[in-house]
XYZ file of C-alpha atoms in Angstrom:
559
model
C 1.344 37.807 -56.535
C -0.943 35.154 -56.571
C -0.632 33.622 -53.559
C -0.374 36.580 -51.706
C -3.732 37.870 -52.914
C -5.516 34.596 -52.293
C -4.871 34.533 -48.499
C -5.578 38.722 -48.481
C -8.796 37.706 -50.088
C -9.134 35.543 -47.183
C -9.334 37.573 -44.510
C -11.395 39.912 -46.052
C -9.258 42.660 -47.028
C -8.779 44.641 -50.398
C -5.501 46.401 -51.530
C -6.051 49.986 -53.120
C -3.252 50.756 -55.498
C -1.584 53.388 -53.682
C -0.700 51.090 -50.946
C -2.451 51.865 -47.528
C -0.360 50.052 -45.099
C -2.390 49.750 -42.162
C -5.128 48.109 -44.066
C -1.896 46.054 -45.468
C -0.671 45.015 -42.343
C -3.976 44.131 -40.471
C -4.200 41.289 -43.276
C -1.775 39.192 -41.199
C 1.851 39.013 -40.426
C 2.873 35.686 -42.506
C 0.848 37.834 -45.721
C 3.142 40.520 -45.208
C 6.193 38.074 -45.051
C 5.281 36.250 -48.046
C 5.330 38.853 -50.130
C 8.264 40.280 -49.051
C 9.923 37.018 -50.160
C 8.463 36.391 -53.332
C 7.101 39.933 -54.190
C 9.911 42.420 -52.919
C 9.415 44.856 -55.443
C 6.114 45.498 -54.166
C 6.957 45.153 -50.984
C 9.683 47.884 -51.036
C 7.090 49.941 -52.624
C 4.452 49.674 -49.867
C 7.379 49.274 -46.691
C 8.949 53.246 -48.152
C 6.339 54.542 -47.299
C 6.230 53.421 -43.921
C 9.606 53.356 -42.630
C 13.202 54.635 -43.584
C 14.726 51.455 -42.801
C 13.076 49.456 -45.519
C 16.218 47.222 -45.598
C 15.757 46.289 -42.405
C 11.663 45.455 -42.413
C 12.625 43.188 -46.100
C 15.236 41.499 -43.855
C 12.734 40.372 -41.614
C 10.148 39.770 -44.284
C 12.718 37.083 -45.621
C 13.454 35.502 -41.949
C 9.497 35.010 -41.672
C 8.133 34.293 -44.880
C 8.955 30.502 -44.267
C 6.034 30.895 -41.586
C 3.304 30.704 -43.863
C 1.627 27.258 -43.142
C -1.266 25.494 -44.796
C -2.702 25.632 -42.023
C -2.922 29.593 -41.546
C -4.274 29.858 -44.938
C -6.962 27.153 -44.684
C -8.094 28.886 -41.701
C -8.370 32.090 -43.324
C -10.273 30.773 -46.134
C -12.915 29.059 -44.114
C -13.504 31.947 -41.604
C -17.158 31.988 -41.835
C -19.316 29.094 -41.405
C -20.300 27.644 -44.996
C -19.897 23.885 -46.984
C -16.646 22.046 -46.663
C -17.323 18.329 -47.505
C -19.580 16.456 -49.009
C -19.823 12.800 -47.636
C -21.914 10.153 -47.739
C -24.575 11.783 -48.702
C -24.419 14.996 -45.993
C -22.253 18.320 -46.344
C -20.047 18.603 -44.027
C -19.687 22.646 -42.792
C -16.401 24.071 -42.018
C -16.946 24.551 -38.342
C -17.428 20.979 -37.844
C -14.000 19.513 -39.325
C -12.915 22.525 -37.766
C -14.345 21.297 -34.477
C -12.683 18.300 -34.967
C -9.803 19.475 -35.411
C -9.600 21.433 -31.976
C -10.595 18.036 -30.634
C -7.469 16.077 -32.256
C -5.350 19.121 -31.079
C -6.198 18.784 -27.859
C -6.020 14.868 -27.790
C -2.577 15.306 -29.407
C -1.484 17.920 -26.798
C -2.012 15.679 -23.907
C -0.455 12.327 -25.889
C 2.970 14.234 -25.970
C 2.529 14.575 -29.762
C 5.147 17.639 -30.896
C 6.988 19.534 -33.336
C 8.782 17.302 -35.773
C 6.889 14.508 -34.605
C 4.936 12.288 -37.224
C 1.335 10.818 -37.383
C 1.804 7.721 -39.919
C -2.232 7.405 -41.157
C -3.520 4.353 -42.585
C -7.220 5.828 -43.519
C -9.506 6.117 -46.283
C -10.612 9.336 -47.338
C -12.941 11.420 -45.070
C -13.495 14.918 -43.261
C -11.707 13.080 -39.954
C -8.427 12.555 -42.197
C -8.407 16.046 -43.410
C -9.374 17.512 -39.594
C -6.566 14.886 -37.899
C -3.974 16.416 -40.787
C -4.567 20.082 -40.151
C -4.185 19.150 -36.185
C -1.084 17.490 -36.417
C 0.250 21.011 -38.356
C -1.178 22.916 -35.857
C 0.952 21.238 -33.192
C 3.901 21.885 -35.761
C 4.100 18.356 -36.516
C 3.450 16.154 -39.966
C 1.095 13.343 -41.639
C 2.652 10.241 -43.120
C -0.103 8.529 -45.295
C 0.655 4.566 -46.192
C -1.226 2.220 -48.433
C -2.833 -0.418 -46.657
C -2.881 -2.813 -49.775
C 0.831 -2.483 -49.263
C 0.766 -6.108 -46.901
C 1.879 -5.696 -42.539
C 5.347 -7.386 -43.386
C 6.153 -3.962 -46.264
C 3.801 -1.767 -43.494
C 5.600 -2.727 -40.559
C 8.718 -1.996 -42.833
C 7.630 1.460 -43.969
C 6.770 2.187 -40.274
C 9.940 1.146 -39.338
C 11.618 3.333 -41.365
C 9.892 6.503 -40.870
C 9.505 5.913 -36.747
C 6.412 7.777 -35.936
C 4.634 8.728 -32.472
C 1.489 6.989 -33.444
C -0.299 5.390 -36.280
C -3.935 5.860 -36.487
C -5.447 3.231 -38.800
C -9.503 2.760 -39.925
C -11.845 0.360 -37.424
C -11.762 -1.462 -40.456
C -8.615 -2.132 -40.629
C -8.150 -3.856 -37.004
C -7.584 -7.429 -38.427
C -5.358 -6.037 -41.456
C -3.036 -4.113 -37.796
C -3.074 -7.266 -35.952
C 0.653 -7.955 -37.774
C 1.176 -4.315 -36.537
C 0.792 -4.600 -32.604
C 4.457 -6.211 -32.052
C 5.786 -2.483 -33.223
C 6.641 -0.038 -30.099
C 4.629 2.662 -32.013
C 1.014 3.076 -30.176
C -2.044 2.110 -32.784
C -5.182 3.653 -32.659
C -8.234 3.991 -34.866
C -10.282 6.690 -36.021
C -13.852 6.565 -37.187
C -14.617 8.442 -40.636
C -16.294 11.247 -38.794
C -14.397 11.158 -34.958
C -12.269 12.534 -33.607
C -8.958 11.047 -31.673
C -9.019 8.566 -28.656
C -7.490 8.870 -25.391
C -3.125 7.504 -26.405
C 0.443 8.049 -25.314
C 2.586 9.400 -28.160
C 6.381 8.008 -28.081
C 9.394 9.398 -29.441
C 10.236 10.100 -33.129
C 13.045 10.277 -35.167
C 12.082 14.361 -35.727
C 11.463 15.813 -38.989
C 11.362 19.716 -39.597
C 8.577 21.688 -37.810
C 8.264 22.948 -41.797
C 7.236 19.423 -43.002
C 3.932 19.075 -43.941
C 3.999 15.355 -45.399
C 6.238 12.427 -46.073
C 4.696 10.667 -48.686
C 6.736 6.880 -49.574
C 6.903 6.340 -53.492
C 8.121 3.969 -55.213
C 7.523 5.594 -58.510
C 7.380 2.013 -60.574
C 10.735 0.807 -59.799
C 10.543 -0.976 -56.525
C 12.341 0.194 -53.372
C 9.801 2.663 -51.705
C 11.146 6.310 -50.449
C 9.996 8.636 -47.971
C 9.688 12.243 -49.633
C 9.242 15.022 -46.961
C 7.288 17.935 -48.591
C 7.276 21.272 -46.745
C 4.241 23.646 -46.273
C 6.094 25.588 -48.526
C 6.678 23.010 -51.315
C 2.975 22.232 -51.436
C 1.840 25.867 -51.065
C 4.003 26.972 -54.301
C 3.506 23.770 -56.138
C -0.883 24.347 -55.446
C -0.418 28.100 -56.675
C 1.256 27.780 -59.715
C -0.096 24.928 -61.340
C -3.911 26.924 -60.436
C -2.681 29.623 -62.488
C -1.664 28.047 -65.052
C -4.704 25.446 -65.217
C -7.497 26.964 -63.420
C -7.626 30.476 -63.194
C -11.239 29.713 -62.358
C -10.625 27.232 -59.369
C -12.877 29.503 -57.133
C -15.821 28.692 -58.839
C -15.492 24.640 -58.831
C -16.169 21.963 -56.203
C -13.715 19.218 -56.128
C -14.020 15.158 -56.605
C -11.721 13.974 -53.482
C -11.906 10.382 -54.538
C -8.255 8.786 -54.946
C -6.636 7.284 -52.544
C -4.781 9.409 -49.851
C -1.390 7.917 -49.607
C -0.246 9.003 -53.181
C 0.125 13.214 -53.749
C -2.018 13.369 -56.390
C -5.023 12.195 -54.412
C -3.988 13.582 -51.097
C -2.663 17.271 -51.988
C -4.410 17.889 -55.289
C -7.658 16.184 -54.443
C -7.247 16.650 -50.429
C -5.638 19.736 -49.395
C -6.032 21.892 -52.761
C -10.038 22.568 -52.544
C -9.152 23.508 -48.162
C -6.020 25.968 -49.573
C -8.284 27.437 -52.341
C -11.903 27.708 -50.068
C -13.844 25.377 -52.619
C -16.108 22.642 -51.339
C -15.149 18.993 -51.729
C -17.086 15.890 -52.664
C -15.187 12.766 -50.494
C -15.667 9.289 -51.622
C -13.668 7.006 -49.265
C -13.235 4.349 -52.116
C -14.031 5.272 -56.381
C -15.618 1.083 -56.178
C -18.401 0.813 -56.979
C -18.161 3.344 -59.621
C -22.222 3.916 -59.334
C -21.119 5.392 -55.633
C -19.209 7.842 -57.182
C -21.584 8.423 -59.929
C -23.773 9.207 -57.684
C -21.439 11.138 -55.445
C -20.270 13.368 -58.458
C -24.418 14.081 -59.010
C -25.601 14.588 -55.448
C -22.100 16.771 -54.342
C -22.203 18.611 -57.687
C -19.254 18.432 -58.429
C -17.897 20.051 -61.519
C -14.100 18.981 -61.060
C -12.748 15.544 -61.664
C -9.054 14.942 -60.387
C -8.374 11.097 -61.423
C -5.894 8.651 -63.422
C -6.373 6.917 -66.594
C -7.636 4.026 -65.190
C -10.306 4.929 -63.020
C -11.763 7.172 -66.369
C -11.865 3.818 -68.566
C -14.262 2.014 -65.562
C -16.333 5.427 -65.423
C -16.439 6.082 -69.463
C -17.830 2.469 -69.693
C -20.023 2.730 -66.611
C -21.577 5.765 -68.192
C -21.655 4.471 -72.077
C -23.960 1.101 -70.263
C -26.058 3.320 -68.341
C -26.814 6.694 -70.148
C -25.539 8.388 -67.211
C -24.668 11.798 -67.974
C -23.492 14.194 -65.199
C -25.176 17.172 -64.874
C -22.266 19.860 -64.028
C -18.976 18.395 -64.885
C -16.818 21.081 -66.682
C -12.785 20.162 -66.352
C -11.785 16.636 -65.655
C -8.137 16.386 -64.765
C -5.787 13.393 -65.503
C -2.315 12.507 -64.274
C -0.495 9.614 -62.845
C -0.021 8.051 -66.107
C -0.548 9.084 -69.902
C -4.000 9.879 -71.452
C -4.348 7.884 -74.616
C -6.009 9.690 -77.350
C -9.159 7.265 -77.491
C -9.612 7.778 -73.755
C -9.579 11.523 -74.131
C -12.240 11.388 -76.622
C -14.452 8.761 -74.620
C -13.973 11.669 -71.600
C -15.518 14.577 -73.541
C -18.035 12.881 -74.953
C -19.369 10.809 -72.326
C -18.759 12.933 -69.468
C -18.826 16.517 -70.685
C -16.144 18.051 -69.205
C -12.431 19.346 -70.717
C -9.733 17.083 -70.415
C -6.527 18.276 -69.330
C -3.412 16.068 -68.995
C -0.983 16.840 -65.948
C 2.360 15.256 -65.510
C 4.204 15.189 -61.870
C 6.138 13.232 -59.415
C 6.006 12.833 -55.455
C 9.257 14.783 -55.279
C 7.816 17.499 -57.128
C 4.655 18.430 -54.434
C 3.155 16.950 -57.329
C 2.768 18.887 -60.233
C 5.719 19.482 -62.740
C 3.814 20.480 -65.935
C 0.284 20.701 -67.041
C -1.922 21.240 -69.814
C -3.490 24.974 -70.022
C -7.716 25.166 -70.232
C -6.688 27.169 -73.552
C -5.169 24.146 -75.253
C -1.220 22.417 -75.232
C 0.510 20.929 -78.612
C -0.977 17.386 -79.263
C 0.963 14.777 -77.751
C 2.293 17.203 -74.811
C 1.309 17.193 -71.213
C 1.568 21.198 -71.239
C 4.437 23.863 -70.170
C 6.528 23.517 -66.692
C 4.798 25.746 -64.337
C 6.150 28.852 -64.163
C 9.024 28.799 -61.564
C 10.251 25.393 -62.604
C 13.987 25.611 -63.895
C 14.712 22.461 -65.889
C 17.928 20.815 -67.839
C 18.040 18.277 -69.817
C 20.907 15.694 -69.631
C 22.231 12.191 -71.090
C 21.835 9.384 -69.111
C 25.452 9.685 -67.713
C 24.482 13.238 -66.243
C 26.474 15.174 -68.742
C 24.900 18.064 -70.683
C 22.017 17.092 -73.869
C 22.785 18.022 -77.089
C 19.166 19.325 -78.574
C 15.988 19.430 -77.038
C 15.819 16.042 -75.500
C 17.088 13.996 -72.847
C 16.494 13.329 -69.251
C 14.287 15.949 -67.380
C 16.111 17.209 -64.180
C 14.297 20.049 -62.376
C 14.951 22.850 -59.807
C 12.009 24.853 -58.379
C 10.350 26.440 -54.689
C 7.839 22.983 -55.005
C 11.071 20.407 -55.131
C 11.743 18.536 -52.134
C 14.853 18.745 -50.993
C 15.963 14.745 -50.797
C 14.483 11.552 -48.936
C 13.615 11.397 -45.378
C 16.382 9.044 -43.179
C 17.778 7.766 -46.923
C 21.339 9.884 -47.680
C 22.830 7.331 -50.280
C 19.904 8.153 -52.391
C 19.141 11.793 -52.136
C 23.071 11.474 -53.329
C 22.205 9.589 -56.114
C 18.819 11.760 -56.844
C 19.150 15.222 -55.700
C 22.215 17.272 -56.943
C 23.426 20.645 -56.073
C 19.804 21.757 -55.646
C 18.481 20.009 -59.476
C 16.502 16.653 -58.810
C 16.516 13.993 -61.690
C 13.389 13.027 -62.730
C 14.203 10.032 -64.221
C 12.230 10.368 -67.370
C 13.418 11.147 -71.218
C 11.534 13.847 -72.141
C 11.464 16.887 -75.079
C 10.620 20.216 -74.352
C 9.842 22.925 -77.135
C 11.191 26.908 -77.127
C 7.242 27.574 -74.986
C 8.456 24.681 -72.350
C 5.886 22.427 -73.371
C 6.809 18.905 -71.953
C 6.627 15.757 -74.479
C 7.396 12.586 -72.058
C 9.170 9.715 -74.256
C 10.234 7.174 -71.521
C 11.286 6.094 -68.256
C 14.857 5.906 -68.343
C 14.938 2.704 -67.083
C 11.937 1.228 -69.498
C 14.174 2.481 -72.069
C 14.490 -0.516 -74.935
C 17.734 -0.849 -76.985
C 17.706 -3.092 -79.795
C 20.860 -3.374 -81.732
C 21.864 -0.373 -80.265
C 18.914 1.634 -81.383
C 16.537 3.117 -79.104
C 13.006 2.155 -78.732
C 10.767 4.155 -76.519
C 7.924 1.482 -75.047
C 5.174 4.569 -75.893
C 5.908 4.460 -79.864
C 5.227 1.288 -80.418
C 2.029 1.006 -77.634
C 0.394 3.917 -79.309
C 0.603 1.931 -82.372
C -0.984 -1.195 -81.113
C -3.595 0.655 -79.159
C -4.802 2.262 -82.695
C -6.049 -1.524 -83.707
C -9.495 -1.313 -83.332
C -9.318 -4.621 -81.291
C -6.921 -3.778 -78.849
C -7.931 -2.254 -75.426
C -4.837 -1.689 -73.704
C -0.923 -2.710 -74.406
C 2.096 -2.406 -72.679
C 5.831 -2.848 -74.334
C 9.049 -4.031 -72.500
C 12.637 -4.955 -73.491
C 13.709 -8.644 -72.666
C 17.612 -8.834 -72.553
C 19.084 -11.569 -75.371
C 22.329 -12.248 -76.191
C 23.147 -11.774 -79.661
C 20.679 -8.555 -79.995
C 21.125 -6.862 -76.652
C 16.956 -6.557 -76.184
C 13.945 -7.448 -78.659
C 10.967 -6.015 -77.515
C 7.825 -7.842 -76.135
C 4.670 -6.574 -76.233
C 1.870 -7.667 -73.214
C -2.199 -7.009 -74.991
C -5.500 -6.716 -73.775
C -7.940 -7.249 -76.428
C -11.134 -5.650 -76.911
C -14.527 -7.265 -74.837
C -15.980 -9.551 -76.964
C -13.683 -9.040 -80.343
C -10.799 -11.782 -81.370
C -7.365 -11.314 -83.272
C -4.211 -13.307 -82.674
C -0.604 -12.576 -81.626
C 0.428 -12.576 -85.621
C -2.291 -10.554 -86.775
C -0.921 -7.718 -84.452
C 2.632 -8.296 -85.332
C 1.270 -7.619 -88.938
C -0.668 -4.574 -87.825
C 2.642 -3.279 -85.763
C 4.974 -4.537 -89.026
C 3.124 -2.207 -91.270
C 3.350 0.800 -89.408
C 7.194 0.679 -87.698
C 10.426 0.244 -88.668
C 11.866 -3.468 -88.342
C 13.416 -2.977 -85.125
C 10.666 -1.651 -83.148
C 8.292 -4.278 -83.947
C 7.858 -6.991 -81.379
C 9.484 -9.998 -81.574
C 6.520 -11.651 -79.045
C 3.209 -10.627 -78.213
C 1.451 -12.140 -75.368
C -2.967 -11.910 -75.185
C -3.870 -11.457 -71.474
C -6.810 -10.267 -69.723
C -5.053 -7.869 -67.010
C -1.881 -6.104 -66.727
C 0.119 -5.388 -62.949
C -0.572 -1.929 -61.900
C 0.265 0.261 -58.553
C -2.196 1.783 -56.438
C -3.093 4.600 -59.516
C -3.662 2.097 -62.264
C -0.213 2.688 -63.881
C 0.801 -0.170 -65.438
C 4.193 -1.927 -64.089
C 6.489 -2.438 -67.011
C 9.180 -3.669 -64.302
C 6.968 -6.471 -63.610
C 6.292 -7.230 -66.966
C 10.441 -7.281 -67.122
C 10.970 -9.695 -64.481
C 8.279 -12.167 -65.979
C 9.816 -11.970 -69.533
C 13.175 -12.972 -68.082
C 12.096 -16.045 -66.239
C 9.894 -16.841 -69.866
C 10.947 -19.388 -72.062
C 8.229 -18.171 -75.095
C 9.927 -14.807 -76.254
């Protein structure tokens, strides 16, 4: 019923218990439709009373409910003029992105831009990417964010692939395009706070008028994929995980500061505070962190949506400086795991609660989260609630117990990979999408991630989950940050290898850890090399690479 209420909220309306139909209908047409999806047995209850043919009037409540479009919502949430954005240093009201936003439509309407067309945005964040998203929806038509850092040969690529009607890039950026121009896909740019130039959109390989966003992950295993999430993946996936996190979302204003070309930063940071009616803080880049210091004091904001990573460089900036932030209550953490040290350093140091989420692209994010009321240690919290899971053995048949590989079904799933058949084959099955991660879940659905399938390390034939034995070396009070891989030999299958970045300013060898690690797990598991270095590879989040680590063990000679 959540949902439902939220956009009846929106428009202004209340529902008495007895169920006064006109006052029920007069909330809007996709309302009414939603519910009668999702809610029929209230539904029925309020359409008896109106009509004998009830049957009929759910039938077309089902048709229509697929209608209901971010869009429609965000509108109805931002009806009257008040704070949107804040950015760079000035808030931003609602009627100006949303004056924007009539602009783009219109610039879009006389480019040729359509339904099932694509915009493929390579932008930073700002209240001219969120107007230019919410125009191309309007016009039926979707957003395909790419990461810049990504190189023109993999862009051009990527672009390739996905065959858009235009990409719209930052001014800053027109050096970085240059390798782009030799594409026949038009390339415009778009200053932080414009609005669309004068262009000629061309044709696109179409995607569903109910796509919202294709959004190319490659997860950390290489080959990048183009997931196509509807309106109502991202709608149901938003929803649920609020009511099981935040049941007091309405209050908060949101940090928008990762980047927009991964989920997490663009739907969860992006488009959640539009779909909920909470103001936004919008930092285009979190470097230097004292901008976003800054930006989390002067915006107010009391919600922080980041990754591991980015909390390490902002627990140190504030344990230098003193800096405490004055309004900070919940600071949300996903995209990799939250080490126990690092949770810690996060209350302490910045005040608010932290809760752990855990999610995938294919997923609209959000699989699982942490509750505000408190998960098992070492969990990342329960499935949200219309998540059906099973858990399998590698070879796809049926686990025995409460652990194996997590494969999902749920209203937030995608459905496969845009233009890519072999691998929504390989990925999507019969409606249940393999996660690719070894995971437990408990009798409350509480999700314990072990592994990565393929970082999976098998020594002698016993497994060896990469997580058991870097939670061990990160509990040395000299190490900052580890990351454990499996090297292929011949006579033992794998040994494990163990990459370590040491403390600032401490010292300890590669044997005085193997001592440390010796002591405290079983022979196996212990590394048989551990290598001292200064930086680890990491994708756009921060998460650490372990295939990269792989590859350069292989072509090693010192394991």
């Amino acid at each position: 019923m959540r949902l439902f209420f939220l956009f009846l909220h929106a428009k202004g309306q209340s529902l008495r218990p007895k169920g006064d139909f006109t006052t029920f209908a007069a909330c809007g047409r996709n309302a009414v439709f939603y519910a009668a999806k999702f809610f029929p047995q209230v539904f029925l209850c309020f359409s008896r009373q109106i009509c004998e043919s009830s049957k009929e009037f759910f039938r077309r409540g089902i048709s229509m409910a697929e209608k209901l479009r971010l869009e429609d919502v965000i509108a109805a949430h931002w009806s009257a003029p008040r704070q949107m954005a804040w950015y760079e240093g000035e808030w931003w009201t609602a009627e100006r992105v949303f004056r924007l936003v009539g602009e783009n439509v219109k610039r879009l309407q006389a480019a040729g831009f359509g339904a099932g067309d694509r915009i493929v945005t390579m932008l930073p964040n700002s209240p001219s990417f969120l107007a230019l998203c919410m125009a191309a929806w309007k016009m039926r038509g979707s957003v395909t964010p790419l990461n810049t850092l990504a190189g023109p040969q993999a862009l051009g690529a990527l672009i390739k692939h996905s065959m858009p009607a235009v990409i719209v890039a930052a001014p800053a950026l027109k050096e970085h395009a240059e390798g782009l121009k030799g594409l026949p896909v038009p390339l415009v740019f778009l200053e932080a706070t414009g609005s669309l130039p004068e262009f000629k959109a061309v044709p696109s390989l179409k995607s569903s008028e109910d796509c919202c966003s294709i959004f190319y992950t490659s997860g950390t295993a290489g080959t990048p994929k183009g997931v196509p999430l509807t309106h109502m993946n991202i709608l149901t996936c938003l929803d649920q995980a609020l009511k099981q996190v935040l049941p007091d979302i309405g209050e908060q204003t949101m940090l928008n500061v990762l980047p927009n070309f991964h989920t997490l930063g663009c739907v969860v940071s992006g488009f959640m505070p539009l779909f909920v009616g909470i103001p936004q803080v919008i930092r285009s880049n979190f470097l230097p962190v004292e901008g976003t210091m800054r930006a989390i004091d002067e915006g107010g904001a009391t919600l922080l949506v980041t990754v591991p990573t980015l909390l390490h460089f902002l627990c140190g900036a504030a344990a230098k400086t003193g800096w405490k932030p004055r309004r900070v209550k919940y600071v949300v953490s996903g995209g990799d795991r939250l080490v126990p040290s690092l949770r810690d350093r996060i209350a302490q140091l910045l005040g608010g609660k932290p809760i752990e989420g855990y999610g995938l692209t294919e997923c609209s994010p959000i699989l699982a989260a942490q509750a505000t009321g408190g998960s098992p240690e070492g969990s990342v919290g329960p499935l949200l609630e219309d998540i059906e899971y099973q858990l399998r053995d590698i070879d796809g048949s049926p686990a025995t117990g409460d652990e194996g590989v997590l494969w999902v079904k749920g209203p937030n799933v995608a459905s496969g990979y845009f233009n890519a058949p072999q691998i929504t084959a390989e990925k999507f099955q019969n409606g249940w999408f393999n996660t690719g991660d070894m995971v437990r879940v408990d009798e409350k659905r509480n999700v314990f991630i072990q592994e990565r399938v393929s970082d999976l390390i098998i020594v002698g034939g016993f497994n060896v989950y990469p997580q058991e034995v870097e939670t061990v070396l990160n509990a040395n009070p000299k190490v900052r940050e580890s990351a454990a891989v499996g090297v292929s030999r011949s006579v033992t299958g794998q040994i494990v290898r163990a990459f370590v970045i040491l403390k600032e300013g401490v010292t300890c060898s590669s044997s005085e850890l193997a001592e440390w690690c010796r002591e405290r797990l079983p022979h196996y598991k212990v590394p048989r090399s551990i290598k001292l270095v200064t930086d680890l590879p990491r994708n756009a989040l921060g998460k650490i690479l372990r295939r990269k680590l792989r590859e350069e063990s292989q072509n090693s000679d010192d394991t």
